[in-house]
MMTF fields as JSON, N, C-alpha, C and O atoms, coordinates in Angstrom:
{
  "mmtfVersion": "1.0.0",
  "mmtfProducer": "UNKNOWN",
  "numBonds": 363,
  "numAtoms": 364,
  "numGroups": 91,
  "numChains": 1,
  "numModels": 1,
  "chainsPerModel": [1],
  "groupsPerChain": [91],
  "chainIdList": ["A"],
  "bondAtomList": [4, 2, 8, 6, 12, 10, 16, 14, 20, 18, 24, 22, 28, 26, 32, 30, 36, 34, 40, 38, 44, 42, 48, 46, 52, 50, 56, 54, 60, 58, 64, 62, 68, 66, 72, 70, 76, 74, 80, 78, 84, 82, 88, 86, 92, 90, 96, 94, 100, 98, 104, 102, 108, 106, 112, 110, 116, 114, 120, 118, 124, 122, 128, 126, 132, 130, 136, 134, 140, 138, 144, 142, 148, 146, 152, 150, 156, 154, 160, 158, 164, 162, 168, 166, 172, 170, 176, 174, 180, 178, 184, 182, 188, 186, 192, 190, 196, 194, 200, 198, 204, 202, 208, 206, 212, 210, 216, 214, 220, 218, 224, 222, 228, 226, 232, 230, 236, 234, 240, 238, 244, 242, 248, 246, 252, 250, 256, 254, 260, 258, 264, 262, 268, 266, 272, 270, 276, 274, 280, 278, 284, 282, 288, 286, 292, 290, 296, 294, 300, 298, 304, 302, 308, 306, 312, 310, 316, 314, 320, 318, 324, 322, 328, 326, 332, 330, 336, 334, 340, 338, 344, 342, 348, 346, 352, 350, 356, 354, 360, 358],
  "bondOrderList": [1, 1, 1, 1, 1, 1, 1, 1, 1, 1, 1, 1, 1, 1, 1, 1, 1, 1, 1, 1, 1, 1, 1, 1, 1, 1, 1, 1, 1, 1, 1, 1, 1, 1, 1, 1, 1, 1, 1, 1, 1, 1, 1, 1, 1, 1, 1, 1, 1, 1, 1, 1, 1, 1, 1, 1, 1, 1, 1, 1, 1, 1, 1, 1, 1, 1, 1, 1, 1, 1, 1, 1, 1, 1, 1, 1, 1, 1, 1, 1, 1, 1, 1, 1, 1, 1, 1, 1, 1, 1],
  "groupList": [{"groupName": "MET", "atomNameList": ["N", "CA", "C", "O"], "elementList": ["N", "C", "C", "O"], "formalChargeList": [0, 0, 0, 0], "bondAtomList": [1, 0, 2, 1, 3, 2], "bondOrderList": [1, 1, 2], "singleLetterCode": "M", "chemCompType": "L-PEPTIDE LINKING"}, {"groupName": "VAL", "atomNameList": ["N", "CA", "C", "O"], "elementList": ["N", "C", "C", "O"], "formalChargeList": [0, 0, 0, 0], "bondAtomList": [1, 0, 2, 1, 3, 2], "bondOrderList": [1, 1, 2], "singleLetterCode": "V", "chemCompType": "L-PEPTIDE LINKING"}, {"groupName": "ILE", "atomNameList": ["N", "CA", "C", "O"], "elementList": ["N", "C", "C", "O"], "formalChargeList": [0, 0, 0, 0], "bondAtomList": [1, 0, 2, 1, 3, 2], "bondOrderList": [1, 1, 2], "singleLetterCode": "I", "chemCompType": "L-PEPTIDE LINKING"}, {"groupName": "ASN", "atomNameList": ["N", "CA", "C", "O"], "elementList": ["N", "C", "C", "O"], "formalChargeList": [0, 0, 0, 0], "bondAtomList": [1, 0, 2, 1, 3, 2], "bondOrderList": [1, 1, 2], "singleLetterCode": "N", "chemCompType": "L-PEPTIDE LINKING"}, {"groupName": "ASP", "atomNameList": ["N", "CA", "C", "O"], "elementList": ["N", "C", "C", "O"], "formalChargeList": [0, 0, 0, 0], "bondAtomList": [1, 0, 2, 1, 3, 2], "bondOrderList": [1, 1, 2], "singleLetterCode": "D", "chemCompType": "L-PEPTIDE LINKING"}, {"groupName": "LEU", "atomNameList": ["N", "CA", "C", "O"], "elementList": ["N", "C", "C", "O"], "formalChargeList": [0, 0, 0, 0], "bondAtomList": [1, 0, 2, 1, 3, 2], "bondOrderList": [1, 1, 2], "singleLetterCode": "L", "chemCompType": "L-PEPTIDE LINKING"}, {"groupName": "LYS", "atomNameList": ["N", "CA", "C", "O"], "elementList": ["N", "C", "C", "O"], "formalChargeList": [0, 0, 0, 0], "bondAtomList": [1, 0, 2, 1, 3, 2], "bondOrderList": [1, 1, 2], "singleLetterCode": "K", "chemCompType": "L-PEPTIDE LINKING"}, {"groupName": "GLN", "atomNameList": ["N", "CA", "C", "O"], "elementList": ["N", "C", "C", "O"], "formalChargeList": [0, 0, 0, 0], "bondAtomList": [1, 0, 2, 1, 3, 2], "bondOrderList": [1, 1, 2], "singleLetterCode": "Q", "chemCompType": "L-PEPTIDE LINKING"}, {"groupName": "CYS", "atomNameList": ["N", "CA", "C", "O"], "elementList": ["N", "C", "C", "O"], "formalChargeList": [0, 0, 0, 0], "bondAtomList": [1, 0, 2, 1, 3, 2], "bondOrderList": [1, 1, 2], "singleLetterCode": "C", "chemCompType": "L-PEPTIDE LINKING"}, {"groupName": "PRO", "atomNameList": ["N", "CA", "C", "O"], "elementList": ["N", "C", "C", "O"], "formalChargeList": [0, 0, 0, 0], "bondAtomList": [1, 0, 2, 1, 3, 2], "bondOrderList": [1, 1, 2], "singleLetterCode": "P", "chemCompType": "L-PEPTIDE LINKING"}, {"groupName": "ARG", "atomNameList": ["N", "CA", "C", "O"], "elementList": ["N", "C", "C", "O"], "formalChargeList": [0, 0, 0, 0], "bondAtomList": [1, 0, 2, 1, 3, 2], "bondOrderList": [1, 1, 2], "singleLetterCode": "R", "chemCompType": "L-PEPTIDE LINKING"}, {"groupName": "GLY", "atomNameList": ["N", "CA", "C", "O"], "elementList": ["N", "C", "C", "O"], "formalChargeList": [0, 0, 0, 0], "bondAtomList": [1, 0, 2, 1, 3, 2], "bondOrderList": [1, 1, 2], "singleLetterCode": "G", "chemCompType": "PEPTIDE LINKING"}, {"groupName": "PHE", "atomNameList": ["N", "CA", "C", "O"], "elementList": ["N", "C", "C", "O"], "formalChargeList": [0, 0, 0, 0], "bondAtomList": [1, 0, 2, 1, 3, 2], "bondOrderList": [1, 1, 2], "singleLetterCode": "F", "chemCompType": "L-PEPTIDE LINKING"}, {"groupName": "ALA", "atomNameList": ["N", "CA", "C", "O"], "elementList": ["N", "C", "C", "O"], "formalChargeList": [0, 0, 0, 0], "bondAtomList": [1, 0, 2, 1, 3, 2], "bondOrderList": [1, 1, 2], "singleLetterCode": "A", "chemCompType": "L-PEPTIDE LINKING"}, {"groupName": "SER", "atomNameList": ["N", "CA", "C", "O"], "elementList": ["N", "C", "C", "O"], "formalChargeList": [0, 0, 0, 0], "bondAtomList": [1, 0, 2, 1, 3, 2], "bondOrderList": [1, 1, 2], "singleLetterCode": "S", "chemCompType": "L-PEPTIDE LINKING"}, {"groupName": "GLU", "atomNameList": ["N", "CA", "C", "O"], "elementList": ["N", "C", "C", "O"], "formalChargeList": [0, 0, 0, 0], "bondAtomList": [1, 0, 2, 1, 3, 2], "bondOrderList": [1, 1, 2], "singleLetterCode": "E", "chemCompType": "L-PEPTIDE LINKING"}, {"groupName": "THR", "atomNameList": ["N", "CA", "C", "O"], "elementList": ["N", "C", "C", "O"], "formalChargeList": [0, 0, 0, 0], "bondAtomList": [1, 0, 2, 1, 3, 2], "bondOrderList": [1, 1, 2], "singleLetterCode": "T", "chemCompType": "L-PEPTIDE LINKING"}],
  "groupTypeList": [0, 1, 2, 3, 4, 5, 6, 7, 1, 8, 9, 7, 8, 10, 11, 0, 11, 12, 7, 13, 11, 2, 14, 10, 0, 11, 2, 14, 15, 9, 3, 1, 11, 11, 6, 8, 9, 6, 8, 13, 11, 10, 11, 12, 5, 5, 16, 14, 5, 11, 10, 4, 5, 1, 4, 5, 5, 10, 9, 12, 0, 13, 15, 5, 2, 15, 15, 10, 13, 10, 13, 10, 15, 10, 11, 1, 9, 13, 11, 11, 1, 9, 13, 16, 4, 6, 14, 11, 11, 15, 1],
  "groupIdList": [1, 2, 3, 4, 5, 6, 7, 8, 9, 10, 11, 12, 13, 14, 15, 16, 17, 18, 19, 20, 21, 22, 23, 24, 25, 26, 27, 28, 29, 30, 31, 32, 33, 34, 35, 36, 37, 38, 39, 40, 41, 42, 43, 44, 45, 46, 47, 48, 49, 50, 51, 52, 53, 54, 55, 56, 57, 58, 59, 60, 61, 62, 63, 64, 65, 66, 67, 68, 69, 70, 71, 72, 73, 74, 75, 76, 77, 78, 79, 80, 81, 82, 83, 84, 85, 86, 87, 88, 89, 90, 91],
  "secStructList": [7, 7, 4, 4, 4, 6, 3, 3, 3, 7, 6, 6, 6, 6, 6, 1, 1, 5, 7, 1, 3, 3, 3, 3, 6, 6, 3, 3, 3, 3, 7, 1, 1, 7, 5, 7, 6, 6, 6, 6, 6, 1, 1, 3, 3, 3, 7, 2, 2, 2, 2, 2, 2, 2, 2, 2, 2, 2, 2, 2, 2, 2, 2, 2, 2, 2, 2, 2, 2, 2, 2, 2, 2, 2, 6, 7, 7, 6, 6, 1, 7, 7, 7, 5, 7, 6, 6, 1, 7, 5, 7],
  "xCoordList": [92.235, 91.887, 93.153, 94.23, 93.005, 94.097, 93.684, 92.513, 94.655, 94.391, 93.325, 92.583, 93.245, 92.236, 90.815, 89.858, 90.669, 89.349, 88.905, 87.712, 89.869, 89.58, 89.518, 88.845, 90.209, 90.209, 90.225, 90.609, 89.792, 89.806, 90.356, 90.26, 90.923, 91.482, 90.355, 89.282, 90.606, 89.609, 89.359, 90.303, 88.115, 87.832, 87.973, 88.164, 87.882, 87.932, 89.362, 89.598, 90.322, 91.716, 92.592, 93.783, 92.023, 92.717, 93.908, 94.949, 93.733, 94.748, 95.849, 96.758, 95.794, 96.842, 96.642, 97.619, 95.415, 95.141, 95.136, 94.925, 95.366, 95.471, 94.555, 94.421, 93.936, 93.104, 93.257, 92.904, 93.782, 94.081, 92.823, 92.793, 91.797, 90.565, 89.355, 89.404, 88.275, 87.022, 85.952, 85.829, 85.188, 84.1, 82.798, 82.372, 82.176, 80.894, 79.883, 80.085, 78.803, 77.713, 78.232, 77.784, 79.183, 79.707, 80.754, 81.263, 81.087, 82.077, 83.308, 83.199, 84.471, 85.712, 86.256, 86.443, 86.51, 87.045, 88.405, 88.616, 89.334, 90.616, 90.43, 89.621, 91.176, 91.149, 92.33, 93.457, 92.078, 93.135, 93.997, 95.224, 93.4, 94.166, 94.849, 95.839, 94.333, 94.912, 94.456, 94.562, 93.947, 93.512, 92.235, 91.368, 92.144, 90.928, 89.78, 89.915, 88.659, 87.546, 86.835, 86.178, 86.961, 86.26, 86.983, 86.341, 88.329, 89.094, 89.917, 90.681, 89.774, 90.495, 92.011, 92.748, 92.468, 93.903, 94.574, 95.791, 93.814, 94.414, 94.677, 95.596, 93.884, 94.046, 93.251, 93.275, 92.553, 91.747, 90.485, 90.389, 89.53, 88.284, 88.166, 88.546, 87.648, 87.447, 86.234, 85.227, 86.346, 85.197, 84.32, 84.688, 83.181, 82.314, 83.023, 82.864, 83.799, 84.558, 85.63, 85.867, 86.273, 87.271, 86.656, 87.236, 85.474, 84.783, 84.395, 84.508, 83.936, 83.582, 84.801, 84.699, 85.947, 87.164, 87.587, 87.975, 87.513, 87.85, 86.901, 87.337, 85.621, 84.643, 84.924, 84.731, 85.378, 85.702, 86.941, 86.974, 87.954, 89.223, 89.235, 90.052, 88.348, 88.358, 88.324, 89.118, 87.455, 87.453, 88.775, 89.238, 89.375, 90.64, 91.757, 92.601, 91.76, 92.779, 92.603, 93.589, 91.373, 91.121, 91.616, 92.209, 91.373, 91.826, 93.355, 93.933, 94.002, 95.461, 96.05, 97.034, 95.46, 95.927, 95.773, 96.668, 94.643, 94.423, 95.434, 95.945, 95.726, 96.714, 98.083, 98.776, 98.478, 99.779, 99.833, 100.863, 98.752, 98.722, 98.84, 99.562, 98.133, 98.235, 99.641, 100.167, 100.254, 101.619, 102.596, 103.516, 102.399, 103.275, 103.148, 104.143, 101.928, 101.71, 102.43, 102.923, 102.487, 103.185, 104.693, 105.44, 105.147, 106.576, 107.087, 108.297, 106.179, 106.575, 106.682, 105.732, 107.821, 107.966, 107.05, 106.395, 107.012, 106.089, 106.228, 105.234, 107.425, 107.626, 107.08, 106.97, 106.73, 106.153, 107.163, 106.779, 108.454, 109.492, 109.965, 110.328, 109.976, 110.439, 111.891, 112.703, 112.198, 113.557, 114.487, 114.109, 115.708, 116.704, 117.972, 118.246, 118.755, 120.05, 121.081, 120.726, 122.348, 123.377, 123.642, 124.115, 123.347, 123.586, 122.422, 122.497, 121.348, 120.21, 119.078, 118.033, 119.254, 118.191, 117.197, 117.538, 115.962, 114.944, 115.256, 115.78, 114.926, 115.146, 113.93, 113.902],
  "yCoordList": [89.395, 90.199, 90.38, 90.662, 90.216, 90.44, 91.542, 91.914, 92.061, 93.188, 92.84, 93.718, 91.576, 91.178, 91.281, 91.287, 91.362, 91.588, 93.036, 93.335, 93.939, 95.366, 95.885, 96.88, 95.224, 95.69, 94.503, 93.392, 94.772, 93.748, 94.372, 95.583, 93.552, 94.026, 94.575, 93.979, 95.708, 96.313, 95.379, 95.016, 94.987, 94.074, 94.725, 94.027, 96.039, 96.713, 96.818, 96.577, 97.175, 97.331, 96.177, 96.139, 95.246, 94.078, 94.451, 93.795, 95.506, 95.908, 96.796, 97.167, 97.146, 97.971, 99.459, 100.208, 99.896, 101.31, 102.117, 103.329, 101.458, 102.124, 101.428, 100.204, 102.216, 101.659, 102.556, 103.735, 101.996, 102.791, 103.301, 104.438, 102.48, 102.88, 102.496, 101.584, 103.196, 102.938, 102.64, 103.355, 101.599, 101.261, 101.794, 101.398, 102.7, 103.269, 103.049, 103.454, 102.404, 102.126, 101.488, 101.823, 100.564, 99.834, 100.584, 100.055, 101.798, 102.591, 102.736, 103.135, 102.411, 102.52, 103.939, 104.468, 104.552, 105.911, 105.872, 105.059, 106.745, 106.788, 107.371, 108.276, 106.849, 107.348, 108.303, 107.865, 109.593, 110.599, 110.588, 110.605, 110.559, 110.571, 109.251, 109.21, 108.169, 106.854, 106.148, 104.924, 106.885, 106.255, 105.462, 105.86, 104.35, 103.542, 104.348, 104.849, 104.482, 105.267, 104.596, 105.274, 103.294, 102.597, 102.743, 102.932, 102.655, 102.711, 103.988, 104.126, 104.924, 106.209, 106.021, 106.837, 104.944, 104.727, 104.025, 103.842, 103.627, 102.959, 101.481, 100.902, 100.869, 99.449, 98.547, 97.326, 99.12, 98.318, 99.071, 100.288, 98.326, 98.873, 98.404, 97.279, 99.254, 98.865, 97.943, 98.136, 96.956, 96.117, 96.888, 97.979, 96.335, 97.027, 97.153, 98.161, 96.147, 96.217, 97.309, 98.03, 97.43, 98.48, 99.865, 100.776, 100.027, 101.327, 101.655, 102.802, 100.642, 100.861, 101.298, 102.184, 100.684, 101.048, 102.476, 103.228, 102.852, 104.221, 105.21, 106.246, 104.898, 105.78, 105.924, 106.996, 104.844, 104.876, 105.736, 106.481, 105.638, 106.335, 107.781, 108.577, 108.13, 109.478, 110.603, 111.536, 110.569, 111.658, 111.76, 112.861, 110.616, 110.63, 111.221, 111.965, 110.889, 111.425, 112.93, 113.668, 113.392, 114.83, 115.565, 116.638, 114.986, 115.599, 115.639, 116.641, 114.562, 114.514, 115.552, 116.211, 115.698, 116.693, 118.1, 118.931, 118.368, 119.689, 119.967, 121.082, 118.961, 119.127, 119.452, 120.337, 118.737, 118.988, 120.386, 121.053, 120.837, 122.176, 123.241, 124.223, 123.049, 124.013, 124.025, 125.088, 122.852, 122.77, 123.466, 124.15, 123.296, 123.938, 125.456, 126.171, 125.95, 127.394, 127.94, 129.067, 127.134, 127.551, 127.356, 127.79, 126.706, 126.478, 125.211, 125.024, 124.334, 123.066, 122.044, 121.882, 121.339, 120.352, 119.149, 119.022, 118.271, 117.137, 116.253, 115.679, 116.12, 115.276, 115.874, 115.178, 117.177, 117.815, 118.485, 119.096, 118.381, 118.995, 120.26, 120.206, 121.403, 122.635, 122.516, 121.846, 123.167, 123.143, 123.896, 124.924, 123.382, 124.041, 124.26, 123.548, 125.263, 125.463, 124.582, 123.846, 124.649, 123.764, 124.001, 123.097, 125.199, 125.482, 125.026, 125.118, 124.535, 124.034, 125.018, 124.679, 126.245, 127.238, 127.058, 126.554, 127.474, 127.36, 128.295, 129.392, 127.845, 128.645, 129.484, 130.237],
  "zCoordList": [109.354, 108.199, 107.354, 107.879, 106.058, 105.112, 104.15, 104.082, 103.408, 102.512, 101.469, 101.029, 101.076, 100.089, 100.63, 99.856, 101.942, 102.528, 102.336, 102.399, 102.1, 102.007, 100.579, 100.311, 99.666, 98.278, 97.334, 97.699, 96.103, 95.062, 93.786, 93.587, 92.936, 91.673, 90.804, 90.714, 90.173, 89.289, 88.105, 87.402, 87.874, 86.771, 85.398, 84.402, 85.333, 84.039, 83.509, 82.325, 84.373, 83.923, 84.401, 84.094, 85.139, 85.672, 86.56, 86.535, 87.335, 88.294, 87.749, 88.492, 86.476, 85.87, 86.16, 86.205, 86.356, 86.578, 85.3, 85.328, 84.185, 82.888, 81.897, 81.906, 81.053, 79.997, 78.776, 78.813, 77.703, 76.506, 75.817, 75.347, 75.755, 75.089, 75.902, 76.727, 75.662, 76.371, 75.335, 74.34, 75.564, 74.659, 75.237, 76.322, 74.492, 74.915, 73.806, 72.661, 74.17, 73.234, 71.947, 70.851, 72.094, 70.951, 70.148, 69.16, 70.545, 69.827, 70.717, 71.876, 70.174, 70.929, 70.834, 69.738, 71.986, 72.048, 72.74, 73.64, 72.328, 73.043, 74.442, 74.65, 75.374, 76.749, 76.899, 77.132, 76.767, 76.715, 77.975, 77.871, 79.145, 80.394, 80.679, 81.41, 80.111, 80.311, 81.572, 81.656, 82.563, 83.802, 83.567, 82.79, 84.244, 84.181, 84.793, 85.909, 84.09, 84.626, 85.81, 86.6, 85.933, 87.019, 88.361, 89.395, 88.346, 89.605, 89.741, 90.696, 88.803, 88.815, 88.802, 89.355, 88.168, 88.018, 89.184, 89.168, 90.194, 91.357, 91.094, 91.675, 90.23, 89.949, 90.873, 90.716, 91.823, 92.739, 93.126, 92.966, 93.633, 94.169, 95.614, 95.939, 96.466, 97.858, 97.971, 97.291, 98.827, 99.143, 100.131, 100.565, 100.481, 101.446, 102.795, 103.484, 103.174, 104.422, 104.329, 105.298, 103.172, 102.963, 103.042, 103.634, 102.441, 102.512, 103.95, 104.382, 104.691, 106.1, 106.909, 107.758, 106.651, 107.366, 107.037, 107.93, 105.768, 105.365, 106.038, 106.539, 106.051, 106.702, 108.197, 108.77, 108.822, 110.245, 110.514, 111.493, 109.655, 109.881, 109.4, 109.864, 108.485, 107.895, 108.941, 108.821, 109.955, 110.948, 111.721, 112.02, 112.041, 112.766, 111.908, 112.407, 110.623, 109.717, 109.559, 109.546, 109.44, 109.31, 110.553, 110.45, 111.723, 112.973, 113.038, 113.46, 112.626, 112.625, 111.675, 112.009, 110.509, 109.54, 110.104, 109.955, 110.751, 111.356, 112.467, 112.572, 113.298, 114.367, 113.793, 114.296, 112.736, 112.107, 111.513, 111.604, 110.912, 110.32, 111.41, 111.242, 112.528, 113.633, 114.218, 114.546, 114.35, 114.881, 113.941, 114.39, 112.659, 111.678, 111.768, 111.652, 111.976, 112.123, 113.355, 113.344, 114.415, 115.642, 115.531, 116.408, 114.459, 114.272, 114.922, 115.049, 115.337, 115.934, 114.814, 114.049, 114.693, 113.627, 113.831, 114.865, 112.836, 112.835, 114.064, 114.508, 114.633, 115.806, 117.083, 118.092, 117.061, 118.226, 119.142, 120.139, 118.821, 119.644, 118.952, 117.777, 119.642, 119.007, 118.551, 119.19, 117.455, 116.928, 117.872, 118.434, 118.048, 118.895, 118.1, 117.134, 118.518, 117.875, 118.589, 119.509, 118.179, 118.73, 120.208, 120.897, 120.713, 122.13, 123.012, 124.238, 122.39, 123.153, 123.285, 123.841, 122.787, 122.854, 121.724, 120.654, 121.972, 120.918, 119.777, 119.97, 118.588, 117.381, 117.111, 116.138]
}
């Protein structure tokens, strides 16, 4: 599997993520935010395989984020080891 199996270049902005104007019903309007409305400024769209992978990983990522937040509340840094002072005692 390669990255191109998971995403494709946005056909509307051609991978730039930016679109100066938008044509609606034959009338060209300025795009105030500048982001491409089709890809939300990312420059790519996920393929069906990419969407499936995101759906598979989303619960695991949510769990990891919750674990990190709980650890931060307890004062444990991201690595999981409590902070110590120079003498080796916990801070």
